[in-house]
Amino acid sequence: ELKVEQNPLFLSMQEGKNYTIYCNYSTTSDRLYWYRQDPGKSLESLFVLLSNGAVKQEGRLMASLDTKARLSTLHITAAVHDLSATYFCAVDLSGSEKLVFGKGTKLTVNP
Amino acid sequence: EPEVTQTPSHQVTQMGQEVILRCVPISNHLYFYWYRQILGQKVEFLVSFYNNEISEKSEIFDDQFSVERPDGSNFTLKIRSTKLEDSAMYFCASSGTVGVNQPQHFGDGTRLSIL
């Protein structure tokens, strides 16, 4: 059974600081996704990571994938308040259509 | 940008009643999904649907649940006899294909409250 674990589950940080969210998964997977969810809202796709060593960046967020370690990271650079949200990683398996989500990391960026 | 739309945004139903949640996926997408998120918990897969049939389902998706694509645009989730533990946010998602660079696109969800 595929398991996806994120840490930390809660993250409070100051504006301007850097931090990394980690996502570990238990079984070899072809694809890893990062989503953002604002309170009461839907899941917004941030990144799709398809291969070992993949790195993608959008603004202050950068995601990477190490398939050998079964680890993805979401790095936040110089955080701003607008980044406050819950971030989920999700993994799917080859031949399966379902996404298996981590528990999410609730990020709060304080002024 | 095209988006997945869901109605209603909030549904309150008495326990034991049937409920139908509605979704309009992105128009050129072929794969449709339902997920649920119990308050404060992670998002859980319920079912995927392709070519007018269920392609995969989870243990949660028991005989009380069914999905249908009654016409060319709508995709529905029916819960036949609701239970208190069905209270959750239900998300519909769609994707054009499975695989390369194709994230699933999620709707805003329907909050289902069972009394």
JSON list of C-alpha atoms in Angstrom, two decimals:
[
{"chain": "A", "resi": 1, "resn": "GLU", "atom": "CA", "xyz": [0.00, 0.00, 0.00]},
{"chain": "A", "resi": 2, "resn": "LEU", "atom": "CA", "xyz": [1.37, 3.38, -0.99]},
{"chain": "A", "resi": 3, "resn": "LYS", "atom": "CA", "xyz": [1.87, 5.73, 1.93]},
{"chain": "A", "resi": 4, "resn": "VAL", "atom": "CA", "xyz": [2.77, 9.39, 1.70]},
{"chain": "A", "resi": 5, "resn": "GLU", "atom": "CA", "xyz": [4.14, 11.28, 4.67]},
{"chain": "A", "resi": 6, "resn": "GLN", "atom": "CA", "xyz": [4.75, 14.97, 4.97]},
{"chain": "A", "resi": 7, "resn": "ASN", "atom": "CA", "xyz": [6.61, 16.90, 7.58]},
{"chain": "A", "resi": 8, "resn": "PRO", "atom": "CA", "xyz": [6.24, 19.15, 9.28]},
{"chain": "A", "resi": 9, "resn": "LEU", "atom": "CA", "xyz": [2.45, 19.12, 9.55]},
{"chain": "A", "resi": 10, "resn": "PHE", "atom": "CA", "xyz": [2.42, 22.65, 10.93]},
{"chain": "A", "resi": 11, "resn": "LEU", "atom": "CA", "xyz": [4.90, 25.36, 10.10]},
{"chain": "A", "resi": 12, "resn": "SER", "atom": "CA", "xyz": [4.91, 28.90, 11.42]},
{"chain": "A", "resi": 13, "resn": "MET", "atom": "CA", "xyz": [7.56, 31.15, 9.98]},
{"chain": "A", "resi": 14, "resn": "GLN", "atom": "CA", "xyz": [8.50, 34.78, 9.74]},
{"chain": "A", "resi": 15, "resn": "GLU", "atom": "CA", "xyz": [8.32, 36.72, 6.54]},
{"chain": "A", "resi": 16, "resn": "GLY", "atom": "CA", "xyz": [11.61, 36.76, 4.73]},
{"chain": "A", "resi": 17, "resn": "LYS", "atom": "CA", "xyz": [12.78, 33.40, 6.05]},
{"chain": "A", "resi": 18, "resn": "ASN", "atom": "CA", "xyz": [13.47, 30.19, 4.14]},
{"chain": "A", "resi": 19, "resn": "TYR", "atom": "CA", "xyz": [12.15, 26.75, 4.93]},
{"chain": "A", "resi": 20, "resn": "THR", "atom": "CA", "xyz": [11.65, 23.30, 3.40]},
{"chain": "A", "resi": 21, "resn": "ILE", "atom": "CA", "xyz": [8.69, 20.93, 3.51]},
{"chain": "A", "resi": 22, "resn": "TYR", "atom": "CA", "xyz": [9.44, 17.25, 3.04]},
{"chain": "A", "resi": 23, "resn": "CYS", "atom": "CA", "xyz": [7.38, 14.55, 1.38]},
{"chain": "A", "resi": 24, "resn": "ASN", "atom": "CA", "xyz": [8.35, 10.88, 1.67]},
{"chain": "A", "resi": 25, "resn": "TYR", "atom": "CA", "xyz": [6.54, 8.04, -0.06]},
{"chain": "A", "resi": 26, "resn": "SER", "atom": "CA", "xyz": [6.75, 4.33, 0.43]},
{"chain": "A", "resi": 27, "resn": "THR", "atom": "CA", "xyz": [6.68, 2.80, -3.05]},
{"chain": "A", "resi": 28, "resn": "THR", "atom": "CA", "xyz": [8.36, 3.56, -6.34]},
{"chain": "A", "resi": 29, "resn": "SER", "atom": "CA", "xyz": [6.26, 6.10, -8.16]},
{"chain": "A", "resi": 30, "resn": "ASP", "atom": "CA", "xyz": [6.33, 7.75, -11.53]},
{"chain": "A", "resi": 31, "resn": "ARG", "atom": "CA", "xyz": [4.86, 11.07, -10.62]},
{"chain": "A", "resi": 32, "resn": "LEU", "atom": "CA", "xyz": [4.65, 13.44, -7.71]},
{"chain": "A", "resi": 33, "resn": "TYR", "atom": "CA", "xyz": [2.44, 16.50, -7.40]},
{"chain": "A", "resi": 34, "resn": "TRP", "atom": "CA", "xyz": [2.32, 19.48, -5.12]},
{"chain": "A", "resi": 35, "resn": "TYR", "atom": "CA", "xyz": [-0.97, 21.24, -4.45]},
{"chain": "A", "resi": 36, "resn": "ARG", "atom": "CA", "xyz": [-1.91, 24.31, -2.47]},
{"chain": "A", "resi": 37, "resn": "GLN", "atom": "CA", "xyz": [-5.18, 24.64, -0.57]},
{"chain": "A", "resi": 38, "resn": "ASP", "atom": "CA", "xyz": [-6.48, 27.86, 0.95]},
{"chain": "A", "resi": 39, "resn": "PRO", "atom": "CA", "xyz": [-9.02, 27.50, 3.79]},
{"chain": "A", "resi": 40, "resn": "GLY", "atom": "CA", "xyz": [-12.38, 26.31, 2.47]},
{"chain": "A", "resi": 41, "resn": "LYS", "atom": "CA", "xyz": [-11.10, 26.27, -1.08]},
{"chain": "A", "resi": 42, "resn": "SER", "atom": "CA", "xyz": [-10.09, 23.77, -3.68]},
{"chain": "A", "resi": 43, "resn": "LEU", "atom": "CA", "xyz": [-6.70, 22.26, -4.43]},
{"chain": "A", "resi": 44, "resn": "GLU", "atom": "CA", "xyz": [-4.58, 24.28, -6.80]},
{"chain": "A", "resi": 45, "resn": "SER", "atom": "CA", "xyz": [-1.92, 22.44, -8.75]},
{"chain": "A", "resi": 46, "resn": "LEU", "atom": "CA", "xyz": [1.55, 23.89, -8.16]},
{"chain": "A", "resi": 47, "resn": "PHE", "atom": "CA", "xyz": [4.04, 21.40, -9.59]},
{"chain": "A", "resi": 48, "resn": "VAL", "atom": "CA", "xyz": [4.19, 18.10, -11.43]},
{"chain": "A", "resi": 49, "resn": "LEU", "atom": "CA", "xyz": [7.49, 16.24, -10.99]},
{"chain": "A", "resi": 50, "resn": "LEU", "atom": "CA", "xyz": [8.04, 13.38, -13.38]},
{"chain": "A", "resi": 51, "resn": "SER", "atom": "CA", "xyz": [11.60, 12.17, -13.11]},
{"chain": "A", "resi": 52, "resn": "ASN", "atom": "CA", "xyz": [14.50, 11.74, -10.77]},
{"chain": "A", "resi": 53, "resn": "GLY", "atom": "CA", "xyz": [16.30, 15.00, -10.23]},
{"chain": "A", "resi": 54, "resn": "ALA", "atom": "CA", "xyz": [13.40, 17.09, -11.53]},
{"chain": "A", "resi": 55, "resn": "VAL", "atom": "CA", "xyz": [13.39, 20.61, -10.17]},
{"chain": "A", "resi": 56, "resn": "LYS", "atom": "CA", "xyz": [10.69, 23.17, -10.81]},
{"chain": "A", "resi": 57, "resn": "GLN", "atom": "CA", "xyz": [10.37, 26.73, -9.59]},
{"chain": "A", "resi": 58, "resn": "GLU", "atom": "CA", "xyz": [7.52, 29.19, -9.49]},
{"chain": "A", "resi": 59, "resn": "GLY", "atom": "CA", "xyz": [8.11, 32.46, -7.71]},
{"chain": "A", "resi": 60, "resn": "ARG", "atom": "CA", "xyz": [9.26, 31.78, -4.14]},
{"chain": "A", "resi": 61, "resn": "LEU", "atom": "CA", "xyz": [8.52, 28.06, -4.32]},
{"chain": "A", "resi": 62, "resn": "MET", "atom": "CA", "xyz": [10.84, 25.39, -5.64]},
{"chain": "A", "resi": 63, "resn": "ALA", "atom": "CA", "xyz": [10.06, 21.68, -5.77]},
{"chain": "A", "resi": 64, "resn": "SER", "atom": "CA", "xyz": [12.44, 18.81, -6.33]},
{"chain": "A", "resi": 65, "resn": "LEU", "atom": "CA", "xyz": [12.21, 15.05, -6.63]},
{"chain": "A", "resi": 66, "resn": "ASP", "atom": "CA", "xyz": [14.63, 12.28, -5.69]},
{"chain": "A", "resi": 67, "resn": "THR", "atom": "CA", "xyz": [13.03, 9.03, -6.78]},
{"chain": "A", "resi": 68, "resn": "LYS", "atom": "CA", "xyz": [15.82, 6.90, -5.34]},
{"chain": "A", "resi": 69, "resn": "ALA", "atom": "CA", "xyz": [15.27, 8.34, -1.88]},
{"chain": "A", "resi": 70, "resn": "ARG", "atom": "CA", "xyz": [11.49, 8.51, -2.52]},
{"chain": "A", "resi": 71, "resn": "LEU", "atom": "CA", "xyz": [11.62, 12.10, -1.36]},
{"chain": "A", "resi": 72, "resn": "SER", "atom": "CA", "xyz": [10.33, 15.38, -2.64]},
{"chain": "A", "resi": 73, "resn": "THR", "atom": "CA", "xyz": [10.97, 18.77, -1.13]},
{"chain": "A", "resi": 74, "resn": "LEU", "atom": "CA", "xyz": [9.12, 22.05, -1.41]},
{"chain": "A", "resi": 75, "resn": "HIS", "atom": "CA", "xyz": [11.45, 24.91, -0.61]},
{"chain": "A", "resi": 76, "resn": "ILE", "atom": "CA", "xyz": [10.13, 28.31, 0.34]},
{"chain": "A", "resi": 77, "resn": "THR", "atom": "CA", "xyz": [12.42, 31.27, -0.23]},
{"chain": "A", "resi": 78, "resn": "ALA", "atom": "CA", "xyz": [11.93, 34.61, 1.53]},
{"chain": "A", "resi": 79, "resn": "ALA", "atom": "CA", "xyz": [8.40, 33.77, 2.63]},
{"chain": "A", "resi": 80, "resn": "VAL", "atom": "CA", "xyz": [5.60, 36.30, 2.33]},
{"chain": "A", "resi": 81, "resn": "HIS", "atom": "CA", "xyz": [2.19, 36.31, 4.02]},
{"chain": "A", "resi": 82, "resn": "ASP", "atom": "CA", "xyz": [0.42, 35.34, 0.78]},
{"chain": "A", "resi": 83, "resn": "LEU", "atom": "CA", "xyz": [2.08, 31.94, 0.92]},
{"chain": "A", "resi": 84, "resn": "SER", "atom": "CA", "xyz": [0.06, 31.03, 4.01]},
{"chain": "A", "resi": 85, "resn": "ALA", "atom": "CA", "xyz": [-1.95, 27.94, 3.03]},
{"chain": "A", "resi": 86, "resn": "THR", "atom": "CA", "xyz": [-1.91, 24.16, 3.38]},
{"chain": "A", "resi": 87, "resn": "TYR", "atom": "CA", "xyz": [0.44, 22.38, 1.00]},
{"chain": "A", "resi": 88, "resn": "PHE", "atom": "CA", "xyz": [-0.16, 18.80, -0.03]},
{"chain": "A", "resi": 89, "resn": "CYS", "atom": "CA", "xyz": [2.05, 16.40, -1.87]},
{"chain": "A", "resi": 90, "resn": "ALA", "atom": "CA", "xyz": [0.42, 13.56, -3.77]},
{"chain": "A", "resi": 91, "resn": "VAL", "atom": "CA", "xyz": [1.75, 10.52, -5.55]},
{"chain": "A", "resi": 92, "resn": "ASP", "atom": "CA", "xyz": [0.32, 8.15, -8.08]},
{"chain": "A", "resi": 93, "resn": "LEU", "atom": "CA", "xyz": [1.50, 4.77, -9.22]},
{"chain": "A", "resi": 94, "resn": "SER", "atom": "CA", "xyz": [2.07, 3.60, -12.73]},
{"chain": "A", "resi": 95, "resn": "GLY", "atom": "CA", "xyz": [-1.12, 1.98, -13.95]},
{"chain": "A", "resi": 96, "resn": "SER", "atom": "CA", "xyz": [-3.24, 3.68, -11.30]},
{"chain": "A", "resi": 97, "resn": "GLU", "atom": "CA", "xyz": [-5.22, 6.85, -11.68]},
{"chain": "A", "resi": 98, "resn": "LYS", "atom": "CA", "xyz": [-5.73, 7.67, -8.05]},
{"chain": "A", "resi": 99, "resn": "LEU", "atom": "CA", "xyz": [-3.69, 10.23, -6.18]},
{"chain": "A", "resi": 100, "resn": "VAL", "atom": "CA", "xyz": [-2.53, 9.34, -2.67]},
{"chain": "A", "resi": 101, "resn": "PHE", "atom": "CA", "xyz": [-2.15, 12.48, -0.61]},
{"chain": "A", "resi": 102, "resn": "GLY", "atom": "CA", "xyz": [-0.02, 13.32, 2.36]},
{"chain": "A", "resi": 103, "resn": "LYS", "atom": "CA", "xyz": [-1.68, 14.86, 5.41]},
{"chain": "A", "resi": 104, "resn": "GLY", "atom": "CA", "xyz": [-0.67, 18.34, 4.33]},
{"chain": "A", "resi": 105, "resn": "THR", "atom": "CA", "xyz": [1.55, 21.01, 5.82]},
{"chain": "A", "resi": 106, "resn": "LYS", "atom": "CA", "xyz": [-0.26, 24.03, 7.19]},
{"chain": "A", "resi": 107, "resn": "LEU", "atom": "CA", "xyz": [2.01, 26.98, 6.60]},
{"chain": "A", "resi": 108, "resn": "THR", "atom": "CA", "xyz": [1.50, 30.26, 8.43]},
{"chain": "A", "resi": 109, "resn": "VAL", "atom": "CA", "xyz": [3.74, 33.17, 7.48]},
{"chain": "A", "resi": 110, "resn": "ASN", "atom": "CA", "xyz": [3.80, 35.88, 10.10]},
{"chain": "A", "resi": 111, "resn": "PRO", "atom": "CA", "xyz": [4.66, 39.51, 9.41]},
{"chain": "B", "resi": 1, "resn": "GLU", "atom": "CA", "xyz": [-8.70, 29.21, -17.77]},
{"chain": "B", "resi": 2, "resn": "PRO", "atom": "CA", "xyz": [-11.15, 26.28, -17.89]},
{"chain": "B", "resi": 3, "resn": "GLU", "atom": "CA", "xyz": [-12.19, 24.99, -14.51]},
{"chain": "B", "resi": 4, "resn": "VAL", "atom": "CA", "xyz": [-14.10, 22.21, -12.82]},
{"chain": "B", "resi": 5, "resn": "THR", "atom": "CA", "xyz": [-17.38, 23.43, -11.33]},
{"chain": "B", "resi": 6, "resn": "GLN", "atom": "CA", "xyz": [-19.32, 21.75, -8.55]},
{"chain": "B", "resi": 7, "resn": "THR", "atom": "CA", "xyz": [-22.82, 22.26, -7.19]},
{"chain": "B", "resi": 8, "resn": "PRO", "atom": "CA", "xyz": [-24.08, 22.82, -4.62]},
{"chain": "B", "resi": 9, "resn": "SER", "atom": "CA", "xyz": [-21.32, 24.41, -2.60]},
{"chain": "B", "resi": 10, "resn": "HIS", "atom": "CA", "xyz": [-22.98, 23.25, 0.62]},
{"chain": "B", "resi": 11, "resn": "GLN", "atom": "CA", "xyz": [-25.51, 20.48, 1.13]},
{"chain": "B", "resi": 12, "resn": "VAL", "atom": "CA", "xyz": [-27.24, 19.70, 4.41]},
{"chain": "B", "resi": 13, "resn": "THR", "atom": "CA", "xyz": [-29.08, 16.38, 4.53]},
{"chain": "B", "resi": 14, "resn": "GLN", "atom": "CA", "xyz": [-30.77, 14.22, 7.12]},
{"chain": "B", "resi": 15, "resn": "MET", "atom": "CA", "xyz": [-29.12, 10.90, 7.90]},
{"chain": "B", "resi": 16, "resn": "GLY", "atom": "CA", "xyz": [-30.56, 8.12, 5.76]},
{"chain": "B", "resi": 17, "resn": "GLN", "atom": "CA", "xyz": [-31.47, 10.42, 2.90]},
{"chain": "B", "resi": 18, "resn": "GLU", "atom": "CA", "xyz": [-30.05, 10.18, -0.58]},
{"chain": "B", "resi": 19, "resn": "VAL", "atom": "CA", "xyz": [-27.83, 12.97, -1.87]},
{"chain": "B", "resi": 20, "resn": "ILE", "atom": "CA", "xyz": [-26.48, 13.74, -5.33]},
{"chain": "B", "resi": 21, "resn": "LEU", "atom": "CA", "xyz": [-23.42, 15.89, -5.80]},
{"chain": "B", "resi": 22, "resn": "ARG", "atom": "CA", "xyz": [-22.87, 17.39, -9.21]},
{"chain": "B", "resi": 23, "resn": "CYS", "atom": "CA", "xyz": [-19.77, 18.26, -11.18]},
{"chain": "B", "resi": 24, "resn": "VAL", "atom": "CA", "xyz": [-19.02, 19.70, -14.59]},
{"chain": "B", "resi": 25, "resn": "PRO", "atom": "CA", "xyz": [-15.48, 18.64, -15.52]},
{"chain": "B", "resi": 26, "resn": "ILE", "atom": "CA", "xyz": [-13.25, 20.56, -17.90]},
{"chain": "B", "resi": 27, "resn": "SER", "atom": "CA", "xyz": [-14.79, 20.06, -21.32]},
{"chain": "B", "resi": 28, "resn": "ASN", "atom": "CA", "xyz": [-12.03, 18.20, -23.17]},
{"chain": "B", "resi": 29, "resn": "HIS", "atom": "CA", "xyz": [-11.02, 16.03, -20.24]},
{"chain": "B", "resi": 30, "resn": "LEU", "atom": "CA", "xyz": [-11.56, 12.28, -20.33]},
{"chain": "B", "resi": 31, "resn": "TYR", "atom": "CA", "xyz": [-10.83, 11.14, -16.77]},
{"chain": "B", "resi": 32, "resn": "PHE", "atom": "CA", "xyz": [-13.03, 12.07, -13.85]},
{"chain": "B", "resi": 33, "resn": "TYR", "atom": "CA", "xyz": [-12.55, 11.58, -10.14]},
{"chain": "B", "resi": 34, "resn": "TRP", "atom": "CA", "xyz": [-14.19, 12.03, -6.79]},
{"chain": "B", "resi": 35, "resn": "TYR", "atom": "CA", "xyz": [-12.22, 12.63, -3.60]},
{"chain": "B", "resi": 36, "resn": "ARG", "atom": "CA", "xyz": [-13.32, 13.51, -0.10]},
{"chain": "B", "resi": 37, "resn": "GLN", "atom": "CA", "xyz": [-11.72, 15.41, 2.73]},
{"chain": "B", "resi": 38, "resn": "ILE", "atom": "CA", "xyz": [-13.03, 15.03, 6.25]},
{"chain": "B", "resi": 39, "resn": "LEU", "atom": "CA", "xyz": [-12.52, 18.25, 8.17]},
{"chain": "B", "resi": 40, "resn": "GLY", "atom": "CA", "xyz": [-8.87, 18.73, 9.06]},
{"chain": "B", "resi": 41, "resn": "GLN", "atom": "CA", "xyz": [-7.77, 15.48, 7.46]},
{"chain": "B", "resi": 42, "resn": "LYS", "atom": "CA", "xyz": [-6.09, 14.50, 4.24]},
{"chain": "B", "resi": 43, "resn": "VAL", "atom": "CA", "xyz": [-7.73, 14.18, 0.87]},
{"chain": "B", "resi": 44, "resn": "GLU", "atom": "CA", "xyz": [-8.86, 10.60, 0.12]},
{"chain": "B", "resi": 45, "resn": "PHE", "atom": "CA", "xyz": [-9.54, 9.03, -3.26]},
{"chain": "B", "resi": 46, "resn": "LEU", "atom": "CA", "xyz": [-13.02, 7.61, -3.83]},
{"chain": "B", "resi": 47, "resn": "VAL", "atom": "CA", "xyz": [-13.37, 6.67, -7.48]},
{"chain": "B", "resi": 48, "resn": "SER", "atom": "CA", "xyz": [-12.10, 7.27, -10.99]},
{"chain": "B", "resi": 49, "resn": "PHE", "atom": "CA", "xyz": [-14.22, 7.11, -14.13]},
{"chain": "B", "resi": 50, "resn": "TYR", "atom": "CA", "xyz": [-13.19, 6.74, -17.74]},
{"chain": "B", "resi": 51, "resn": "ASN", "atom": "CA", "xyz": [-15.02, 5.80, -20.91]},
{"chain": "B", "resi": 52, "resn": "ASN", "atom": "CA", "xyz": [-18.34, 5.67, -19.08]},
{"chain": "B", "resi": 53, "resn": "GLU", "atom": "CA", "xyz": [-17.30, 3.20, -16.46]},
{"chain": "B", "resi": 54, "resn": "ILE", "atom": "CA", "xyz": [-15.56, 3.05, -13.13]},
{"chain": "B", "resi": 55, "resn": "SER", "atom": "CA", "xyz": [-11.86, 2.39, -13.66]},
{"chain": "B", "resi": 56, "resn": "GLU", "atom": "CA", "xyz": [-10.75, 2.33, -10.05]},
{"chain": "B", "resi": 57, "resn": "LYS", "atom": "CA", "xyz": [-12.36, 2.70, -6.65]},
{"chain": "B", "resi": 58, "resn": "SER", "atom": "CA", "xyz": [-11.27, 2.74, -3.03]},
{"chain": "B", "resi": 59, "resn": "GLU", "atom": "CA", "xyz": [-12.52, 0.79, -0.04]},
{"chain": "B", "resi": 60, "resn": "ILE", "atom": "CA", "xyz": [-14.52, 3.86, 0.98]},
{"chain": "B", "resi": 61, "resn": "PHE", "atom": "CA", "xyz": [-16.57, 3.62, -2.21]},
{"chain": "B", "resi": 62, "resn": "ASP", "atom": "CA", "xyz": [-18.97, 0.91, -1.07]},
{"chain": "B", "resi": 63, "resn": "ASP", "atom": "CA", "xyz": [-22.42, -0.05, -2.32]},
{"chain": "B", "resi": 64, "resn": "GLN", "atom": "CA", "xyz": [-23.90, 3.16, -0.95]},
{"chain": "B", "resi": 65, "resn": "PHE", "atom": "CA", "xyz": [-21.96, 5.17, -3.50]},
{"chain": "B", "resi": 66, "resn": "SER", "atom": "CA", "xyz": [-22.45, 5.39, -7.23]},
{"chain": "B", "resi": 67, "resn": "VAL", "atom": "CA", "xyz": [-21.25, 7.65, -10.03]},
{"chain": "B", "resi": 68, "resn": "GLU", "atom": "CA", "xyz": [-22.81, 8.55, -13.32]},
{"chain": "B", "resi": 69, "resn": "ARG", "atom": "CA", "xyz": [-22.17, 10.66, -16.35]},
{"chain": "B", "resi": 70, "resn": "PRO", "atom": "CA", "xyz": [-25.77, 11.22, -17.44]},
{"chain": "B", "resi": 71, "resn": "ASP", "atom": "CA", "xyz": [-24.92, 13.47, -20.37]},
{"chain": "B", "resi": 72, "resn": "GLY", "atom": "CA", "xyz": [-21.88, 14.88, -22.11]},
{"chain": "B", "resi": 73, "resn": "SER", "atom": "CA", "xyz": [-21.06, 17.39, -19.43]},
{"chain": "B", "resi": 74, "resn": "ASN", "atom": "CA", "xyz": [-22.16, 16.37, -15.94]},
{"chain": "B", "resi": 75, "resn": "PHE", "atom": "CA", "xyz": [-20.53, 13.88, -13.60]},
{"chain": "B", "resi": 76, "resn": "THR", "atom": "CA", "xyz": [-22.44, 12.97, -10.45]},
{"chain": "B", "resi": 77, "resn": "LEU", "atom": "CA", "xyz": [-21.77, 11.23, -7.16]},
{"chain": "B", "resi": 78, "resn": "LYS", "atom": "CA", "xyz": [-24.75, 9.69, -5.39]},
{"chain": "B", "resi": 79, "resn": "ILE", "atom": "CA", "xyz": [-24.81, 8.53, -1.82]},
{"chain": "B", "resi": 80, "resn": "ARG", "atom": "CA", "xyz": [-27.83, 6.32, -1.39]},
{"chain": "B", "resi": 81, "resn": "SER", "atom": "CA", "xyz": [-28.41, 6.37, 2.35]},
{"chain": "B", "resi": 82, "resn": "THR", "atom": "CA", "xyz": [-26.21, 8.92, 4.05]},
{"chain": "B", "resi": 83, "resn": "LYS", "atom": "CA", "xyz": [-24.49, 8.32, 7.38]},
{"chain": "B", "resi": 84, "resn": "LEU", "atom": "CA", "xyz": [-23.08, 10.81, 9.84]},
{"chain": "B", "resi": 85, "resn": "GLU", "atom": "CA", "xyz": [-19.55, 9.80, 8.85]},
{"chain": "B", "resi": 86, "resn": "ASP", "atom": "CA", "xyz": [-20.24, 10.86, 5.25]},
{"chain": "B", "resi": 87, "resn": "SER", "atom": "CA", "xyz": [-19.95, 14.46, 6.39]},
{"chain": "B", "resi": 88, "resn": "ALA", "atom": "CA", "xyz": [-16.97, 15.85, 4.50]},
{"chain": "B", "resi": 89, "resn": "MET", "atom": "CA", "xyz": [-15.89, 18.07, 1.66]},
{"chain": "B", "resi": 90, "resn": "TYR", "atom": "CA", "xyz": [-16.28, 16.24, -1.64]},
{"chain": "B", "resi": 91, "resn": "PHE", "atom": "CA", "xyz": [-14.04, 17.26, -4.50]},
{"chain": "B", "resi": 92, "resn": "CYS", "atom": "CA", "xyz": [-14.53, 16.44, -8.14]},
{"chain": "B", "resi": 93, "resn": "ALA", "atom": "CA", "xyz": [-11.46, 16.41, -10.38]},
{"chain": "B", "resi": 94, "resn": "SER", "atom": "CA", "xyz": [-10.71, 15.82, -14.03]},
{"chain": "B", "resi": 95, "resn": "SER", "atom": "CA", "xyz": [-7.68, 15.28, -16.21]},
{"chain": "B", "resi": 96, "resn": "GLY", "atom": "CA", "xyz": [-7.07, 15.11, -19.93]},
{"chain": "B", "resi": 97, "resn": "THR", "atom": "CA", "xyz": [-4.97, 12.02, -19.76]},
{"chain": "B", "resi": 98, "resn": "VAL", "atom": "CA", "xyz": [-3.27, 9.92, -17.14]},
{"chain": "B", "resi": 99, "resn": "GLY", "atom": "CA", "xyz": [0.43, 10.52, -16.89]},
{"chain": "B", "resi": 100, "resn": "VAL", "atom": "CA", "xyz": [2.81, 12.95, -18.45]},
{"chain": "B", "resi": 101, "resn": "ASN", "atom": "CA", "xyz": [2.52, 16.45, -17.10]},
{"chain": "B", "resi": 102, "resn": "GLN", "atom": "CA", "xyz": [-1.21, 16.15, -16.49]},
{"chain": "B", "resi": 103, "resn": "PRO", "atom": "CA", "xyz": [-2.23, 17.13, -13.00]},
{"chain": "B", "resi": 104, "resn": "GLN", "atom": "CA", "xyz": [-5.76, 16.49, -11.91]},
{"chain": "B", "resi": 105, "resn": "HIS", "atom": "CA", "xyz": [-7.74, 19.74, -11.79]},
{"chain": "B", "resi": 106, "resn": "PHE", "atom": "CA", "xyz": [-10.02, 20.06, -8.79]},
{"chain": "B", "resi": 107, "resn": "GLY", "atom": "CA", "xyz": [-13.31, 21.86, -8.32]},
{"chain": "B", "resi": 108, "resn": "ASP", "atom": "CA", "xyz": [-14.09, 24.05, -5.31]},
{"chain": "B", "resi": 109, "resn": "GLY", "atom": "CA", "xyz": [-15.85, 21.18, -3.57]},
{"chain": "B", "resi": 110, "resn": "THR", "atom": "CA", "xyz": [-19.23, 20.49, -2.01]},
{"chain": "B", "resi": 111, "resn": "ARG", "atom": "CA", "xyz": [-19.40, 20.60, 1.75]},
{"chain": "B", "resi": 112, "resn": "LEU", "atom": "CA", "xyz": [-21.77, 17.80, 2.79]},
{"chain": "B", "resi": 113, "resn": "SER", "atom": "CA", "xyz": [-23.21, 17.98, 6.28]},
{"chain": "B", "resi": 114, "resn": "ILE", "atom": "CA", "xyz": [-25.24, 15.02, 7.54]},
{"chain": "B", "resi": 115, "resn": "LEU", "atom": "CA", "xyz": [-27.53, 15.71, 10.49]}
]
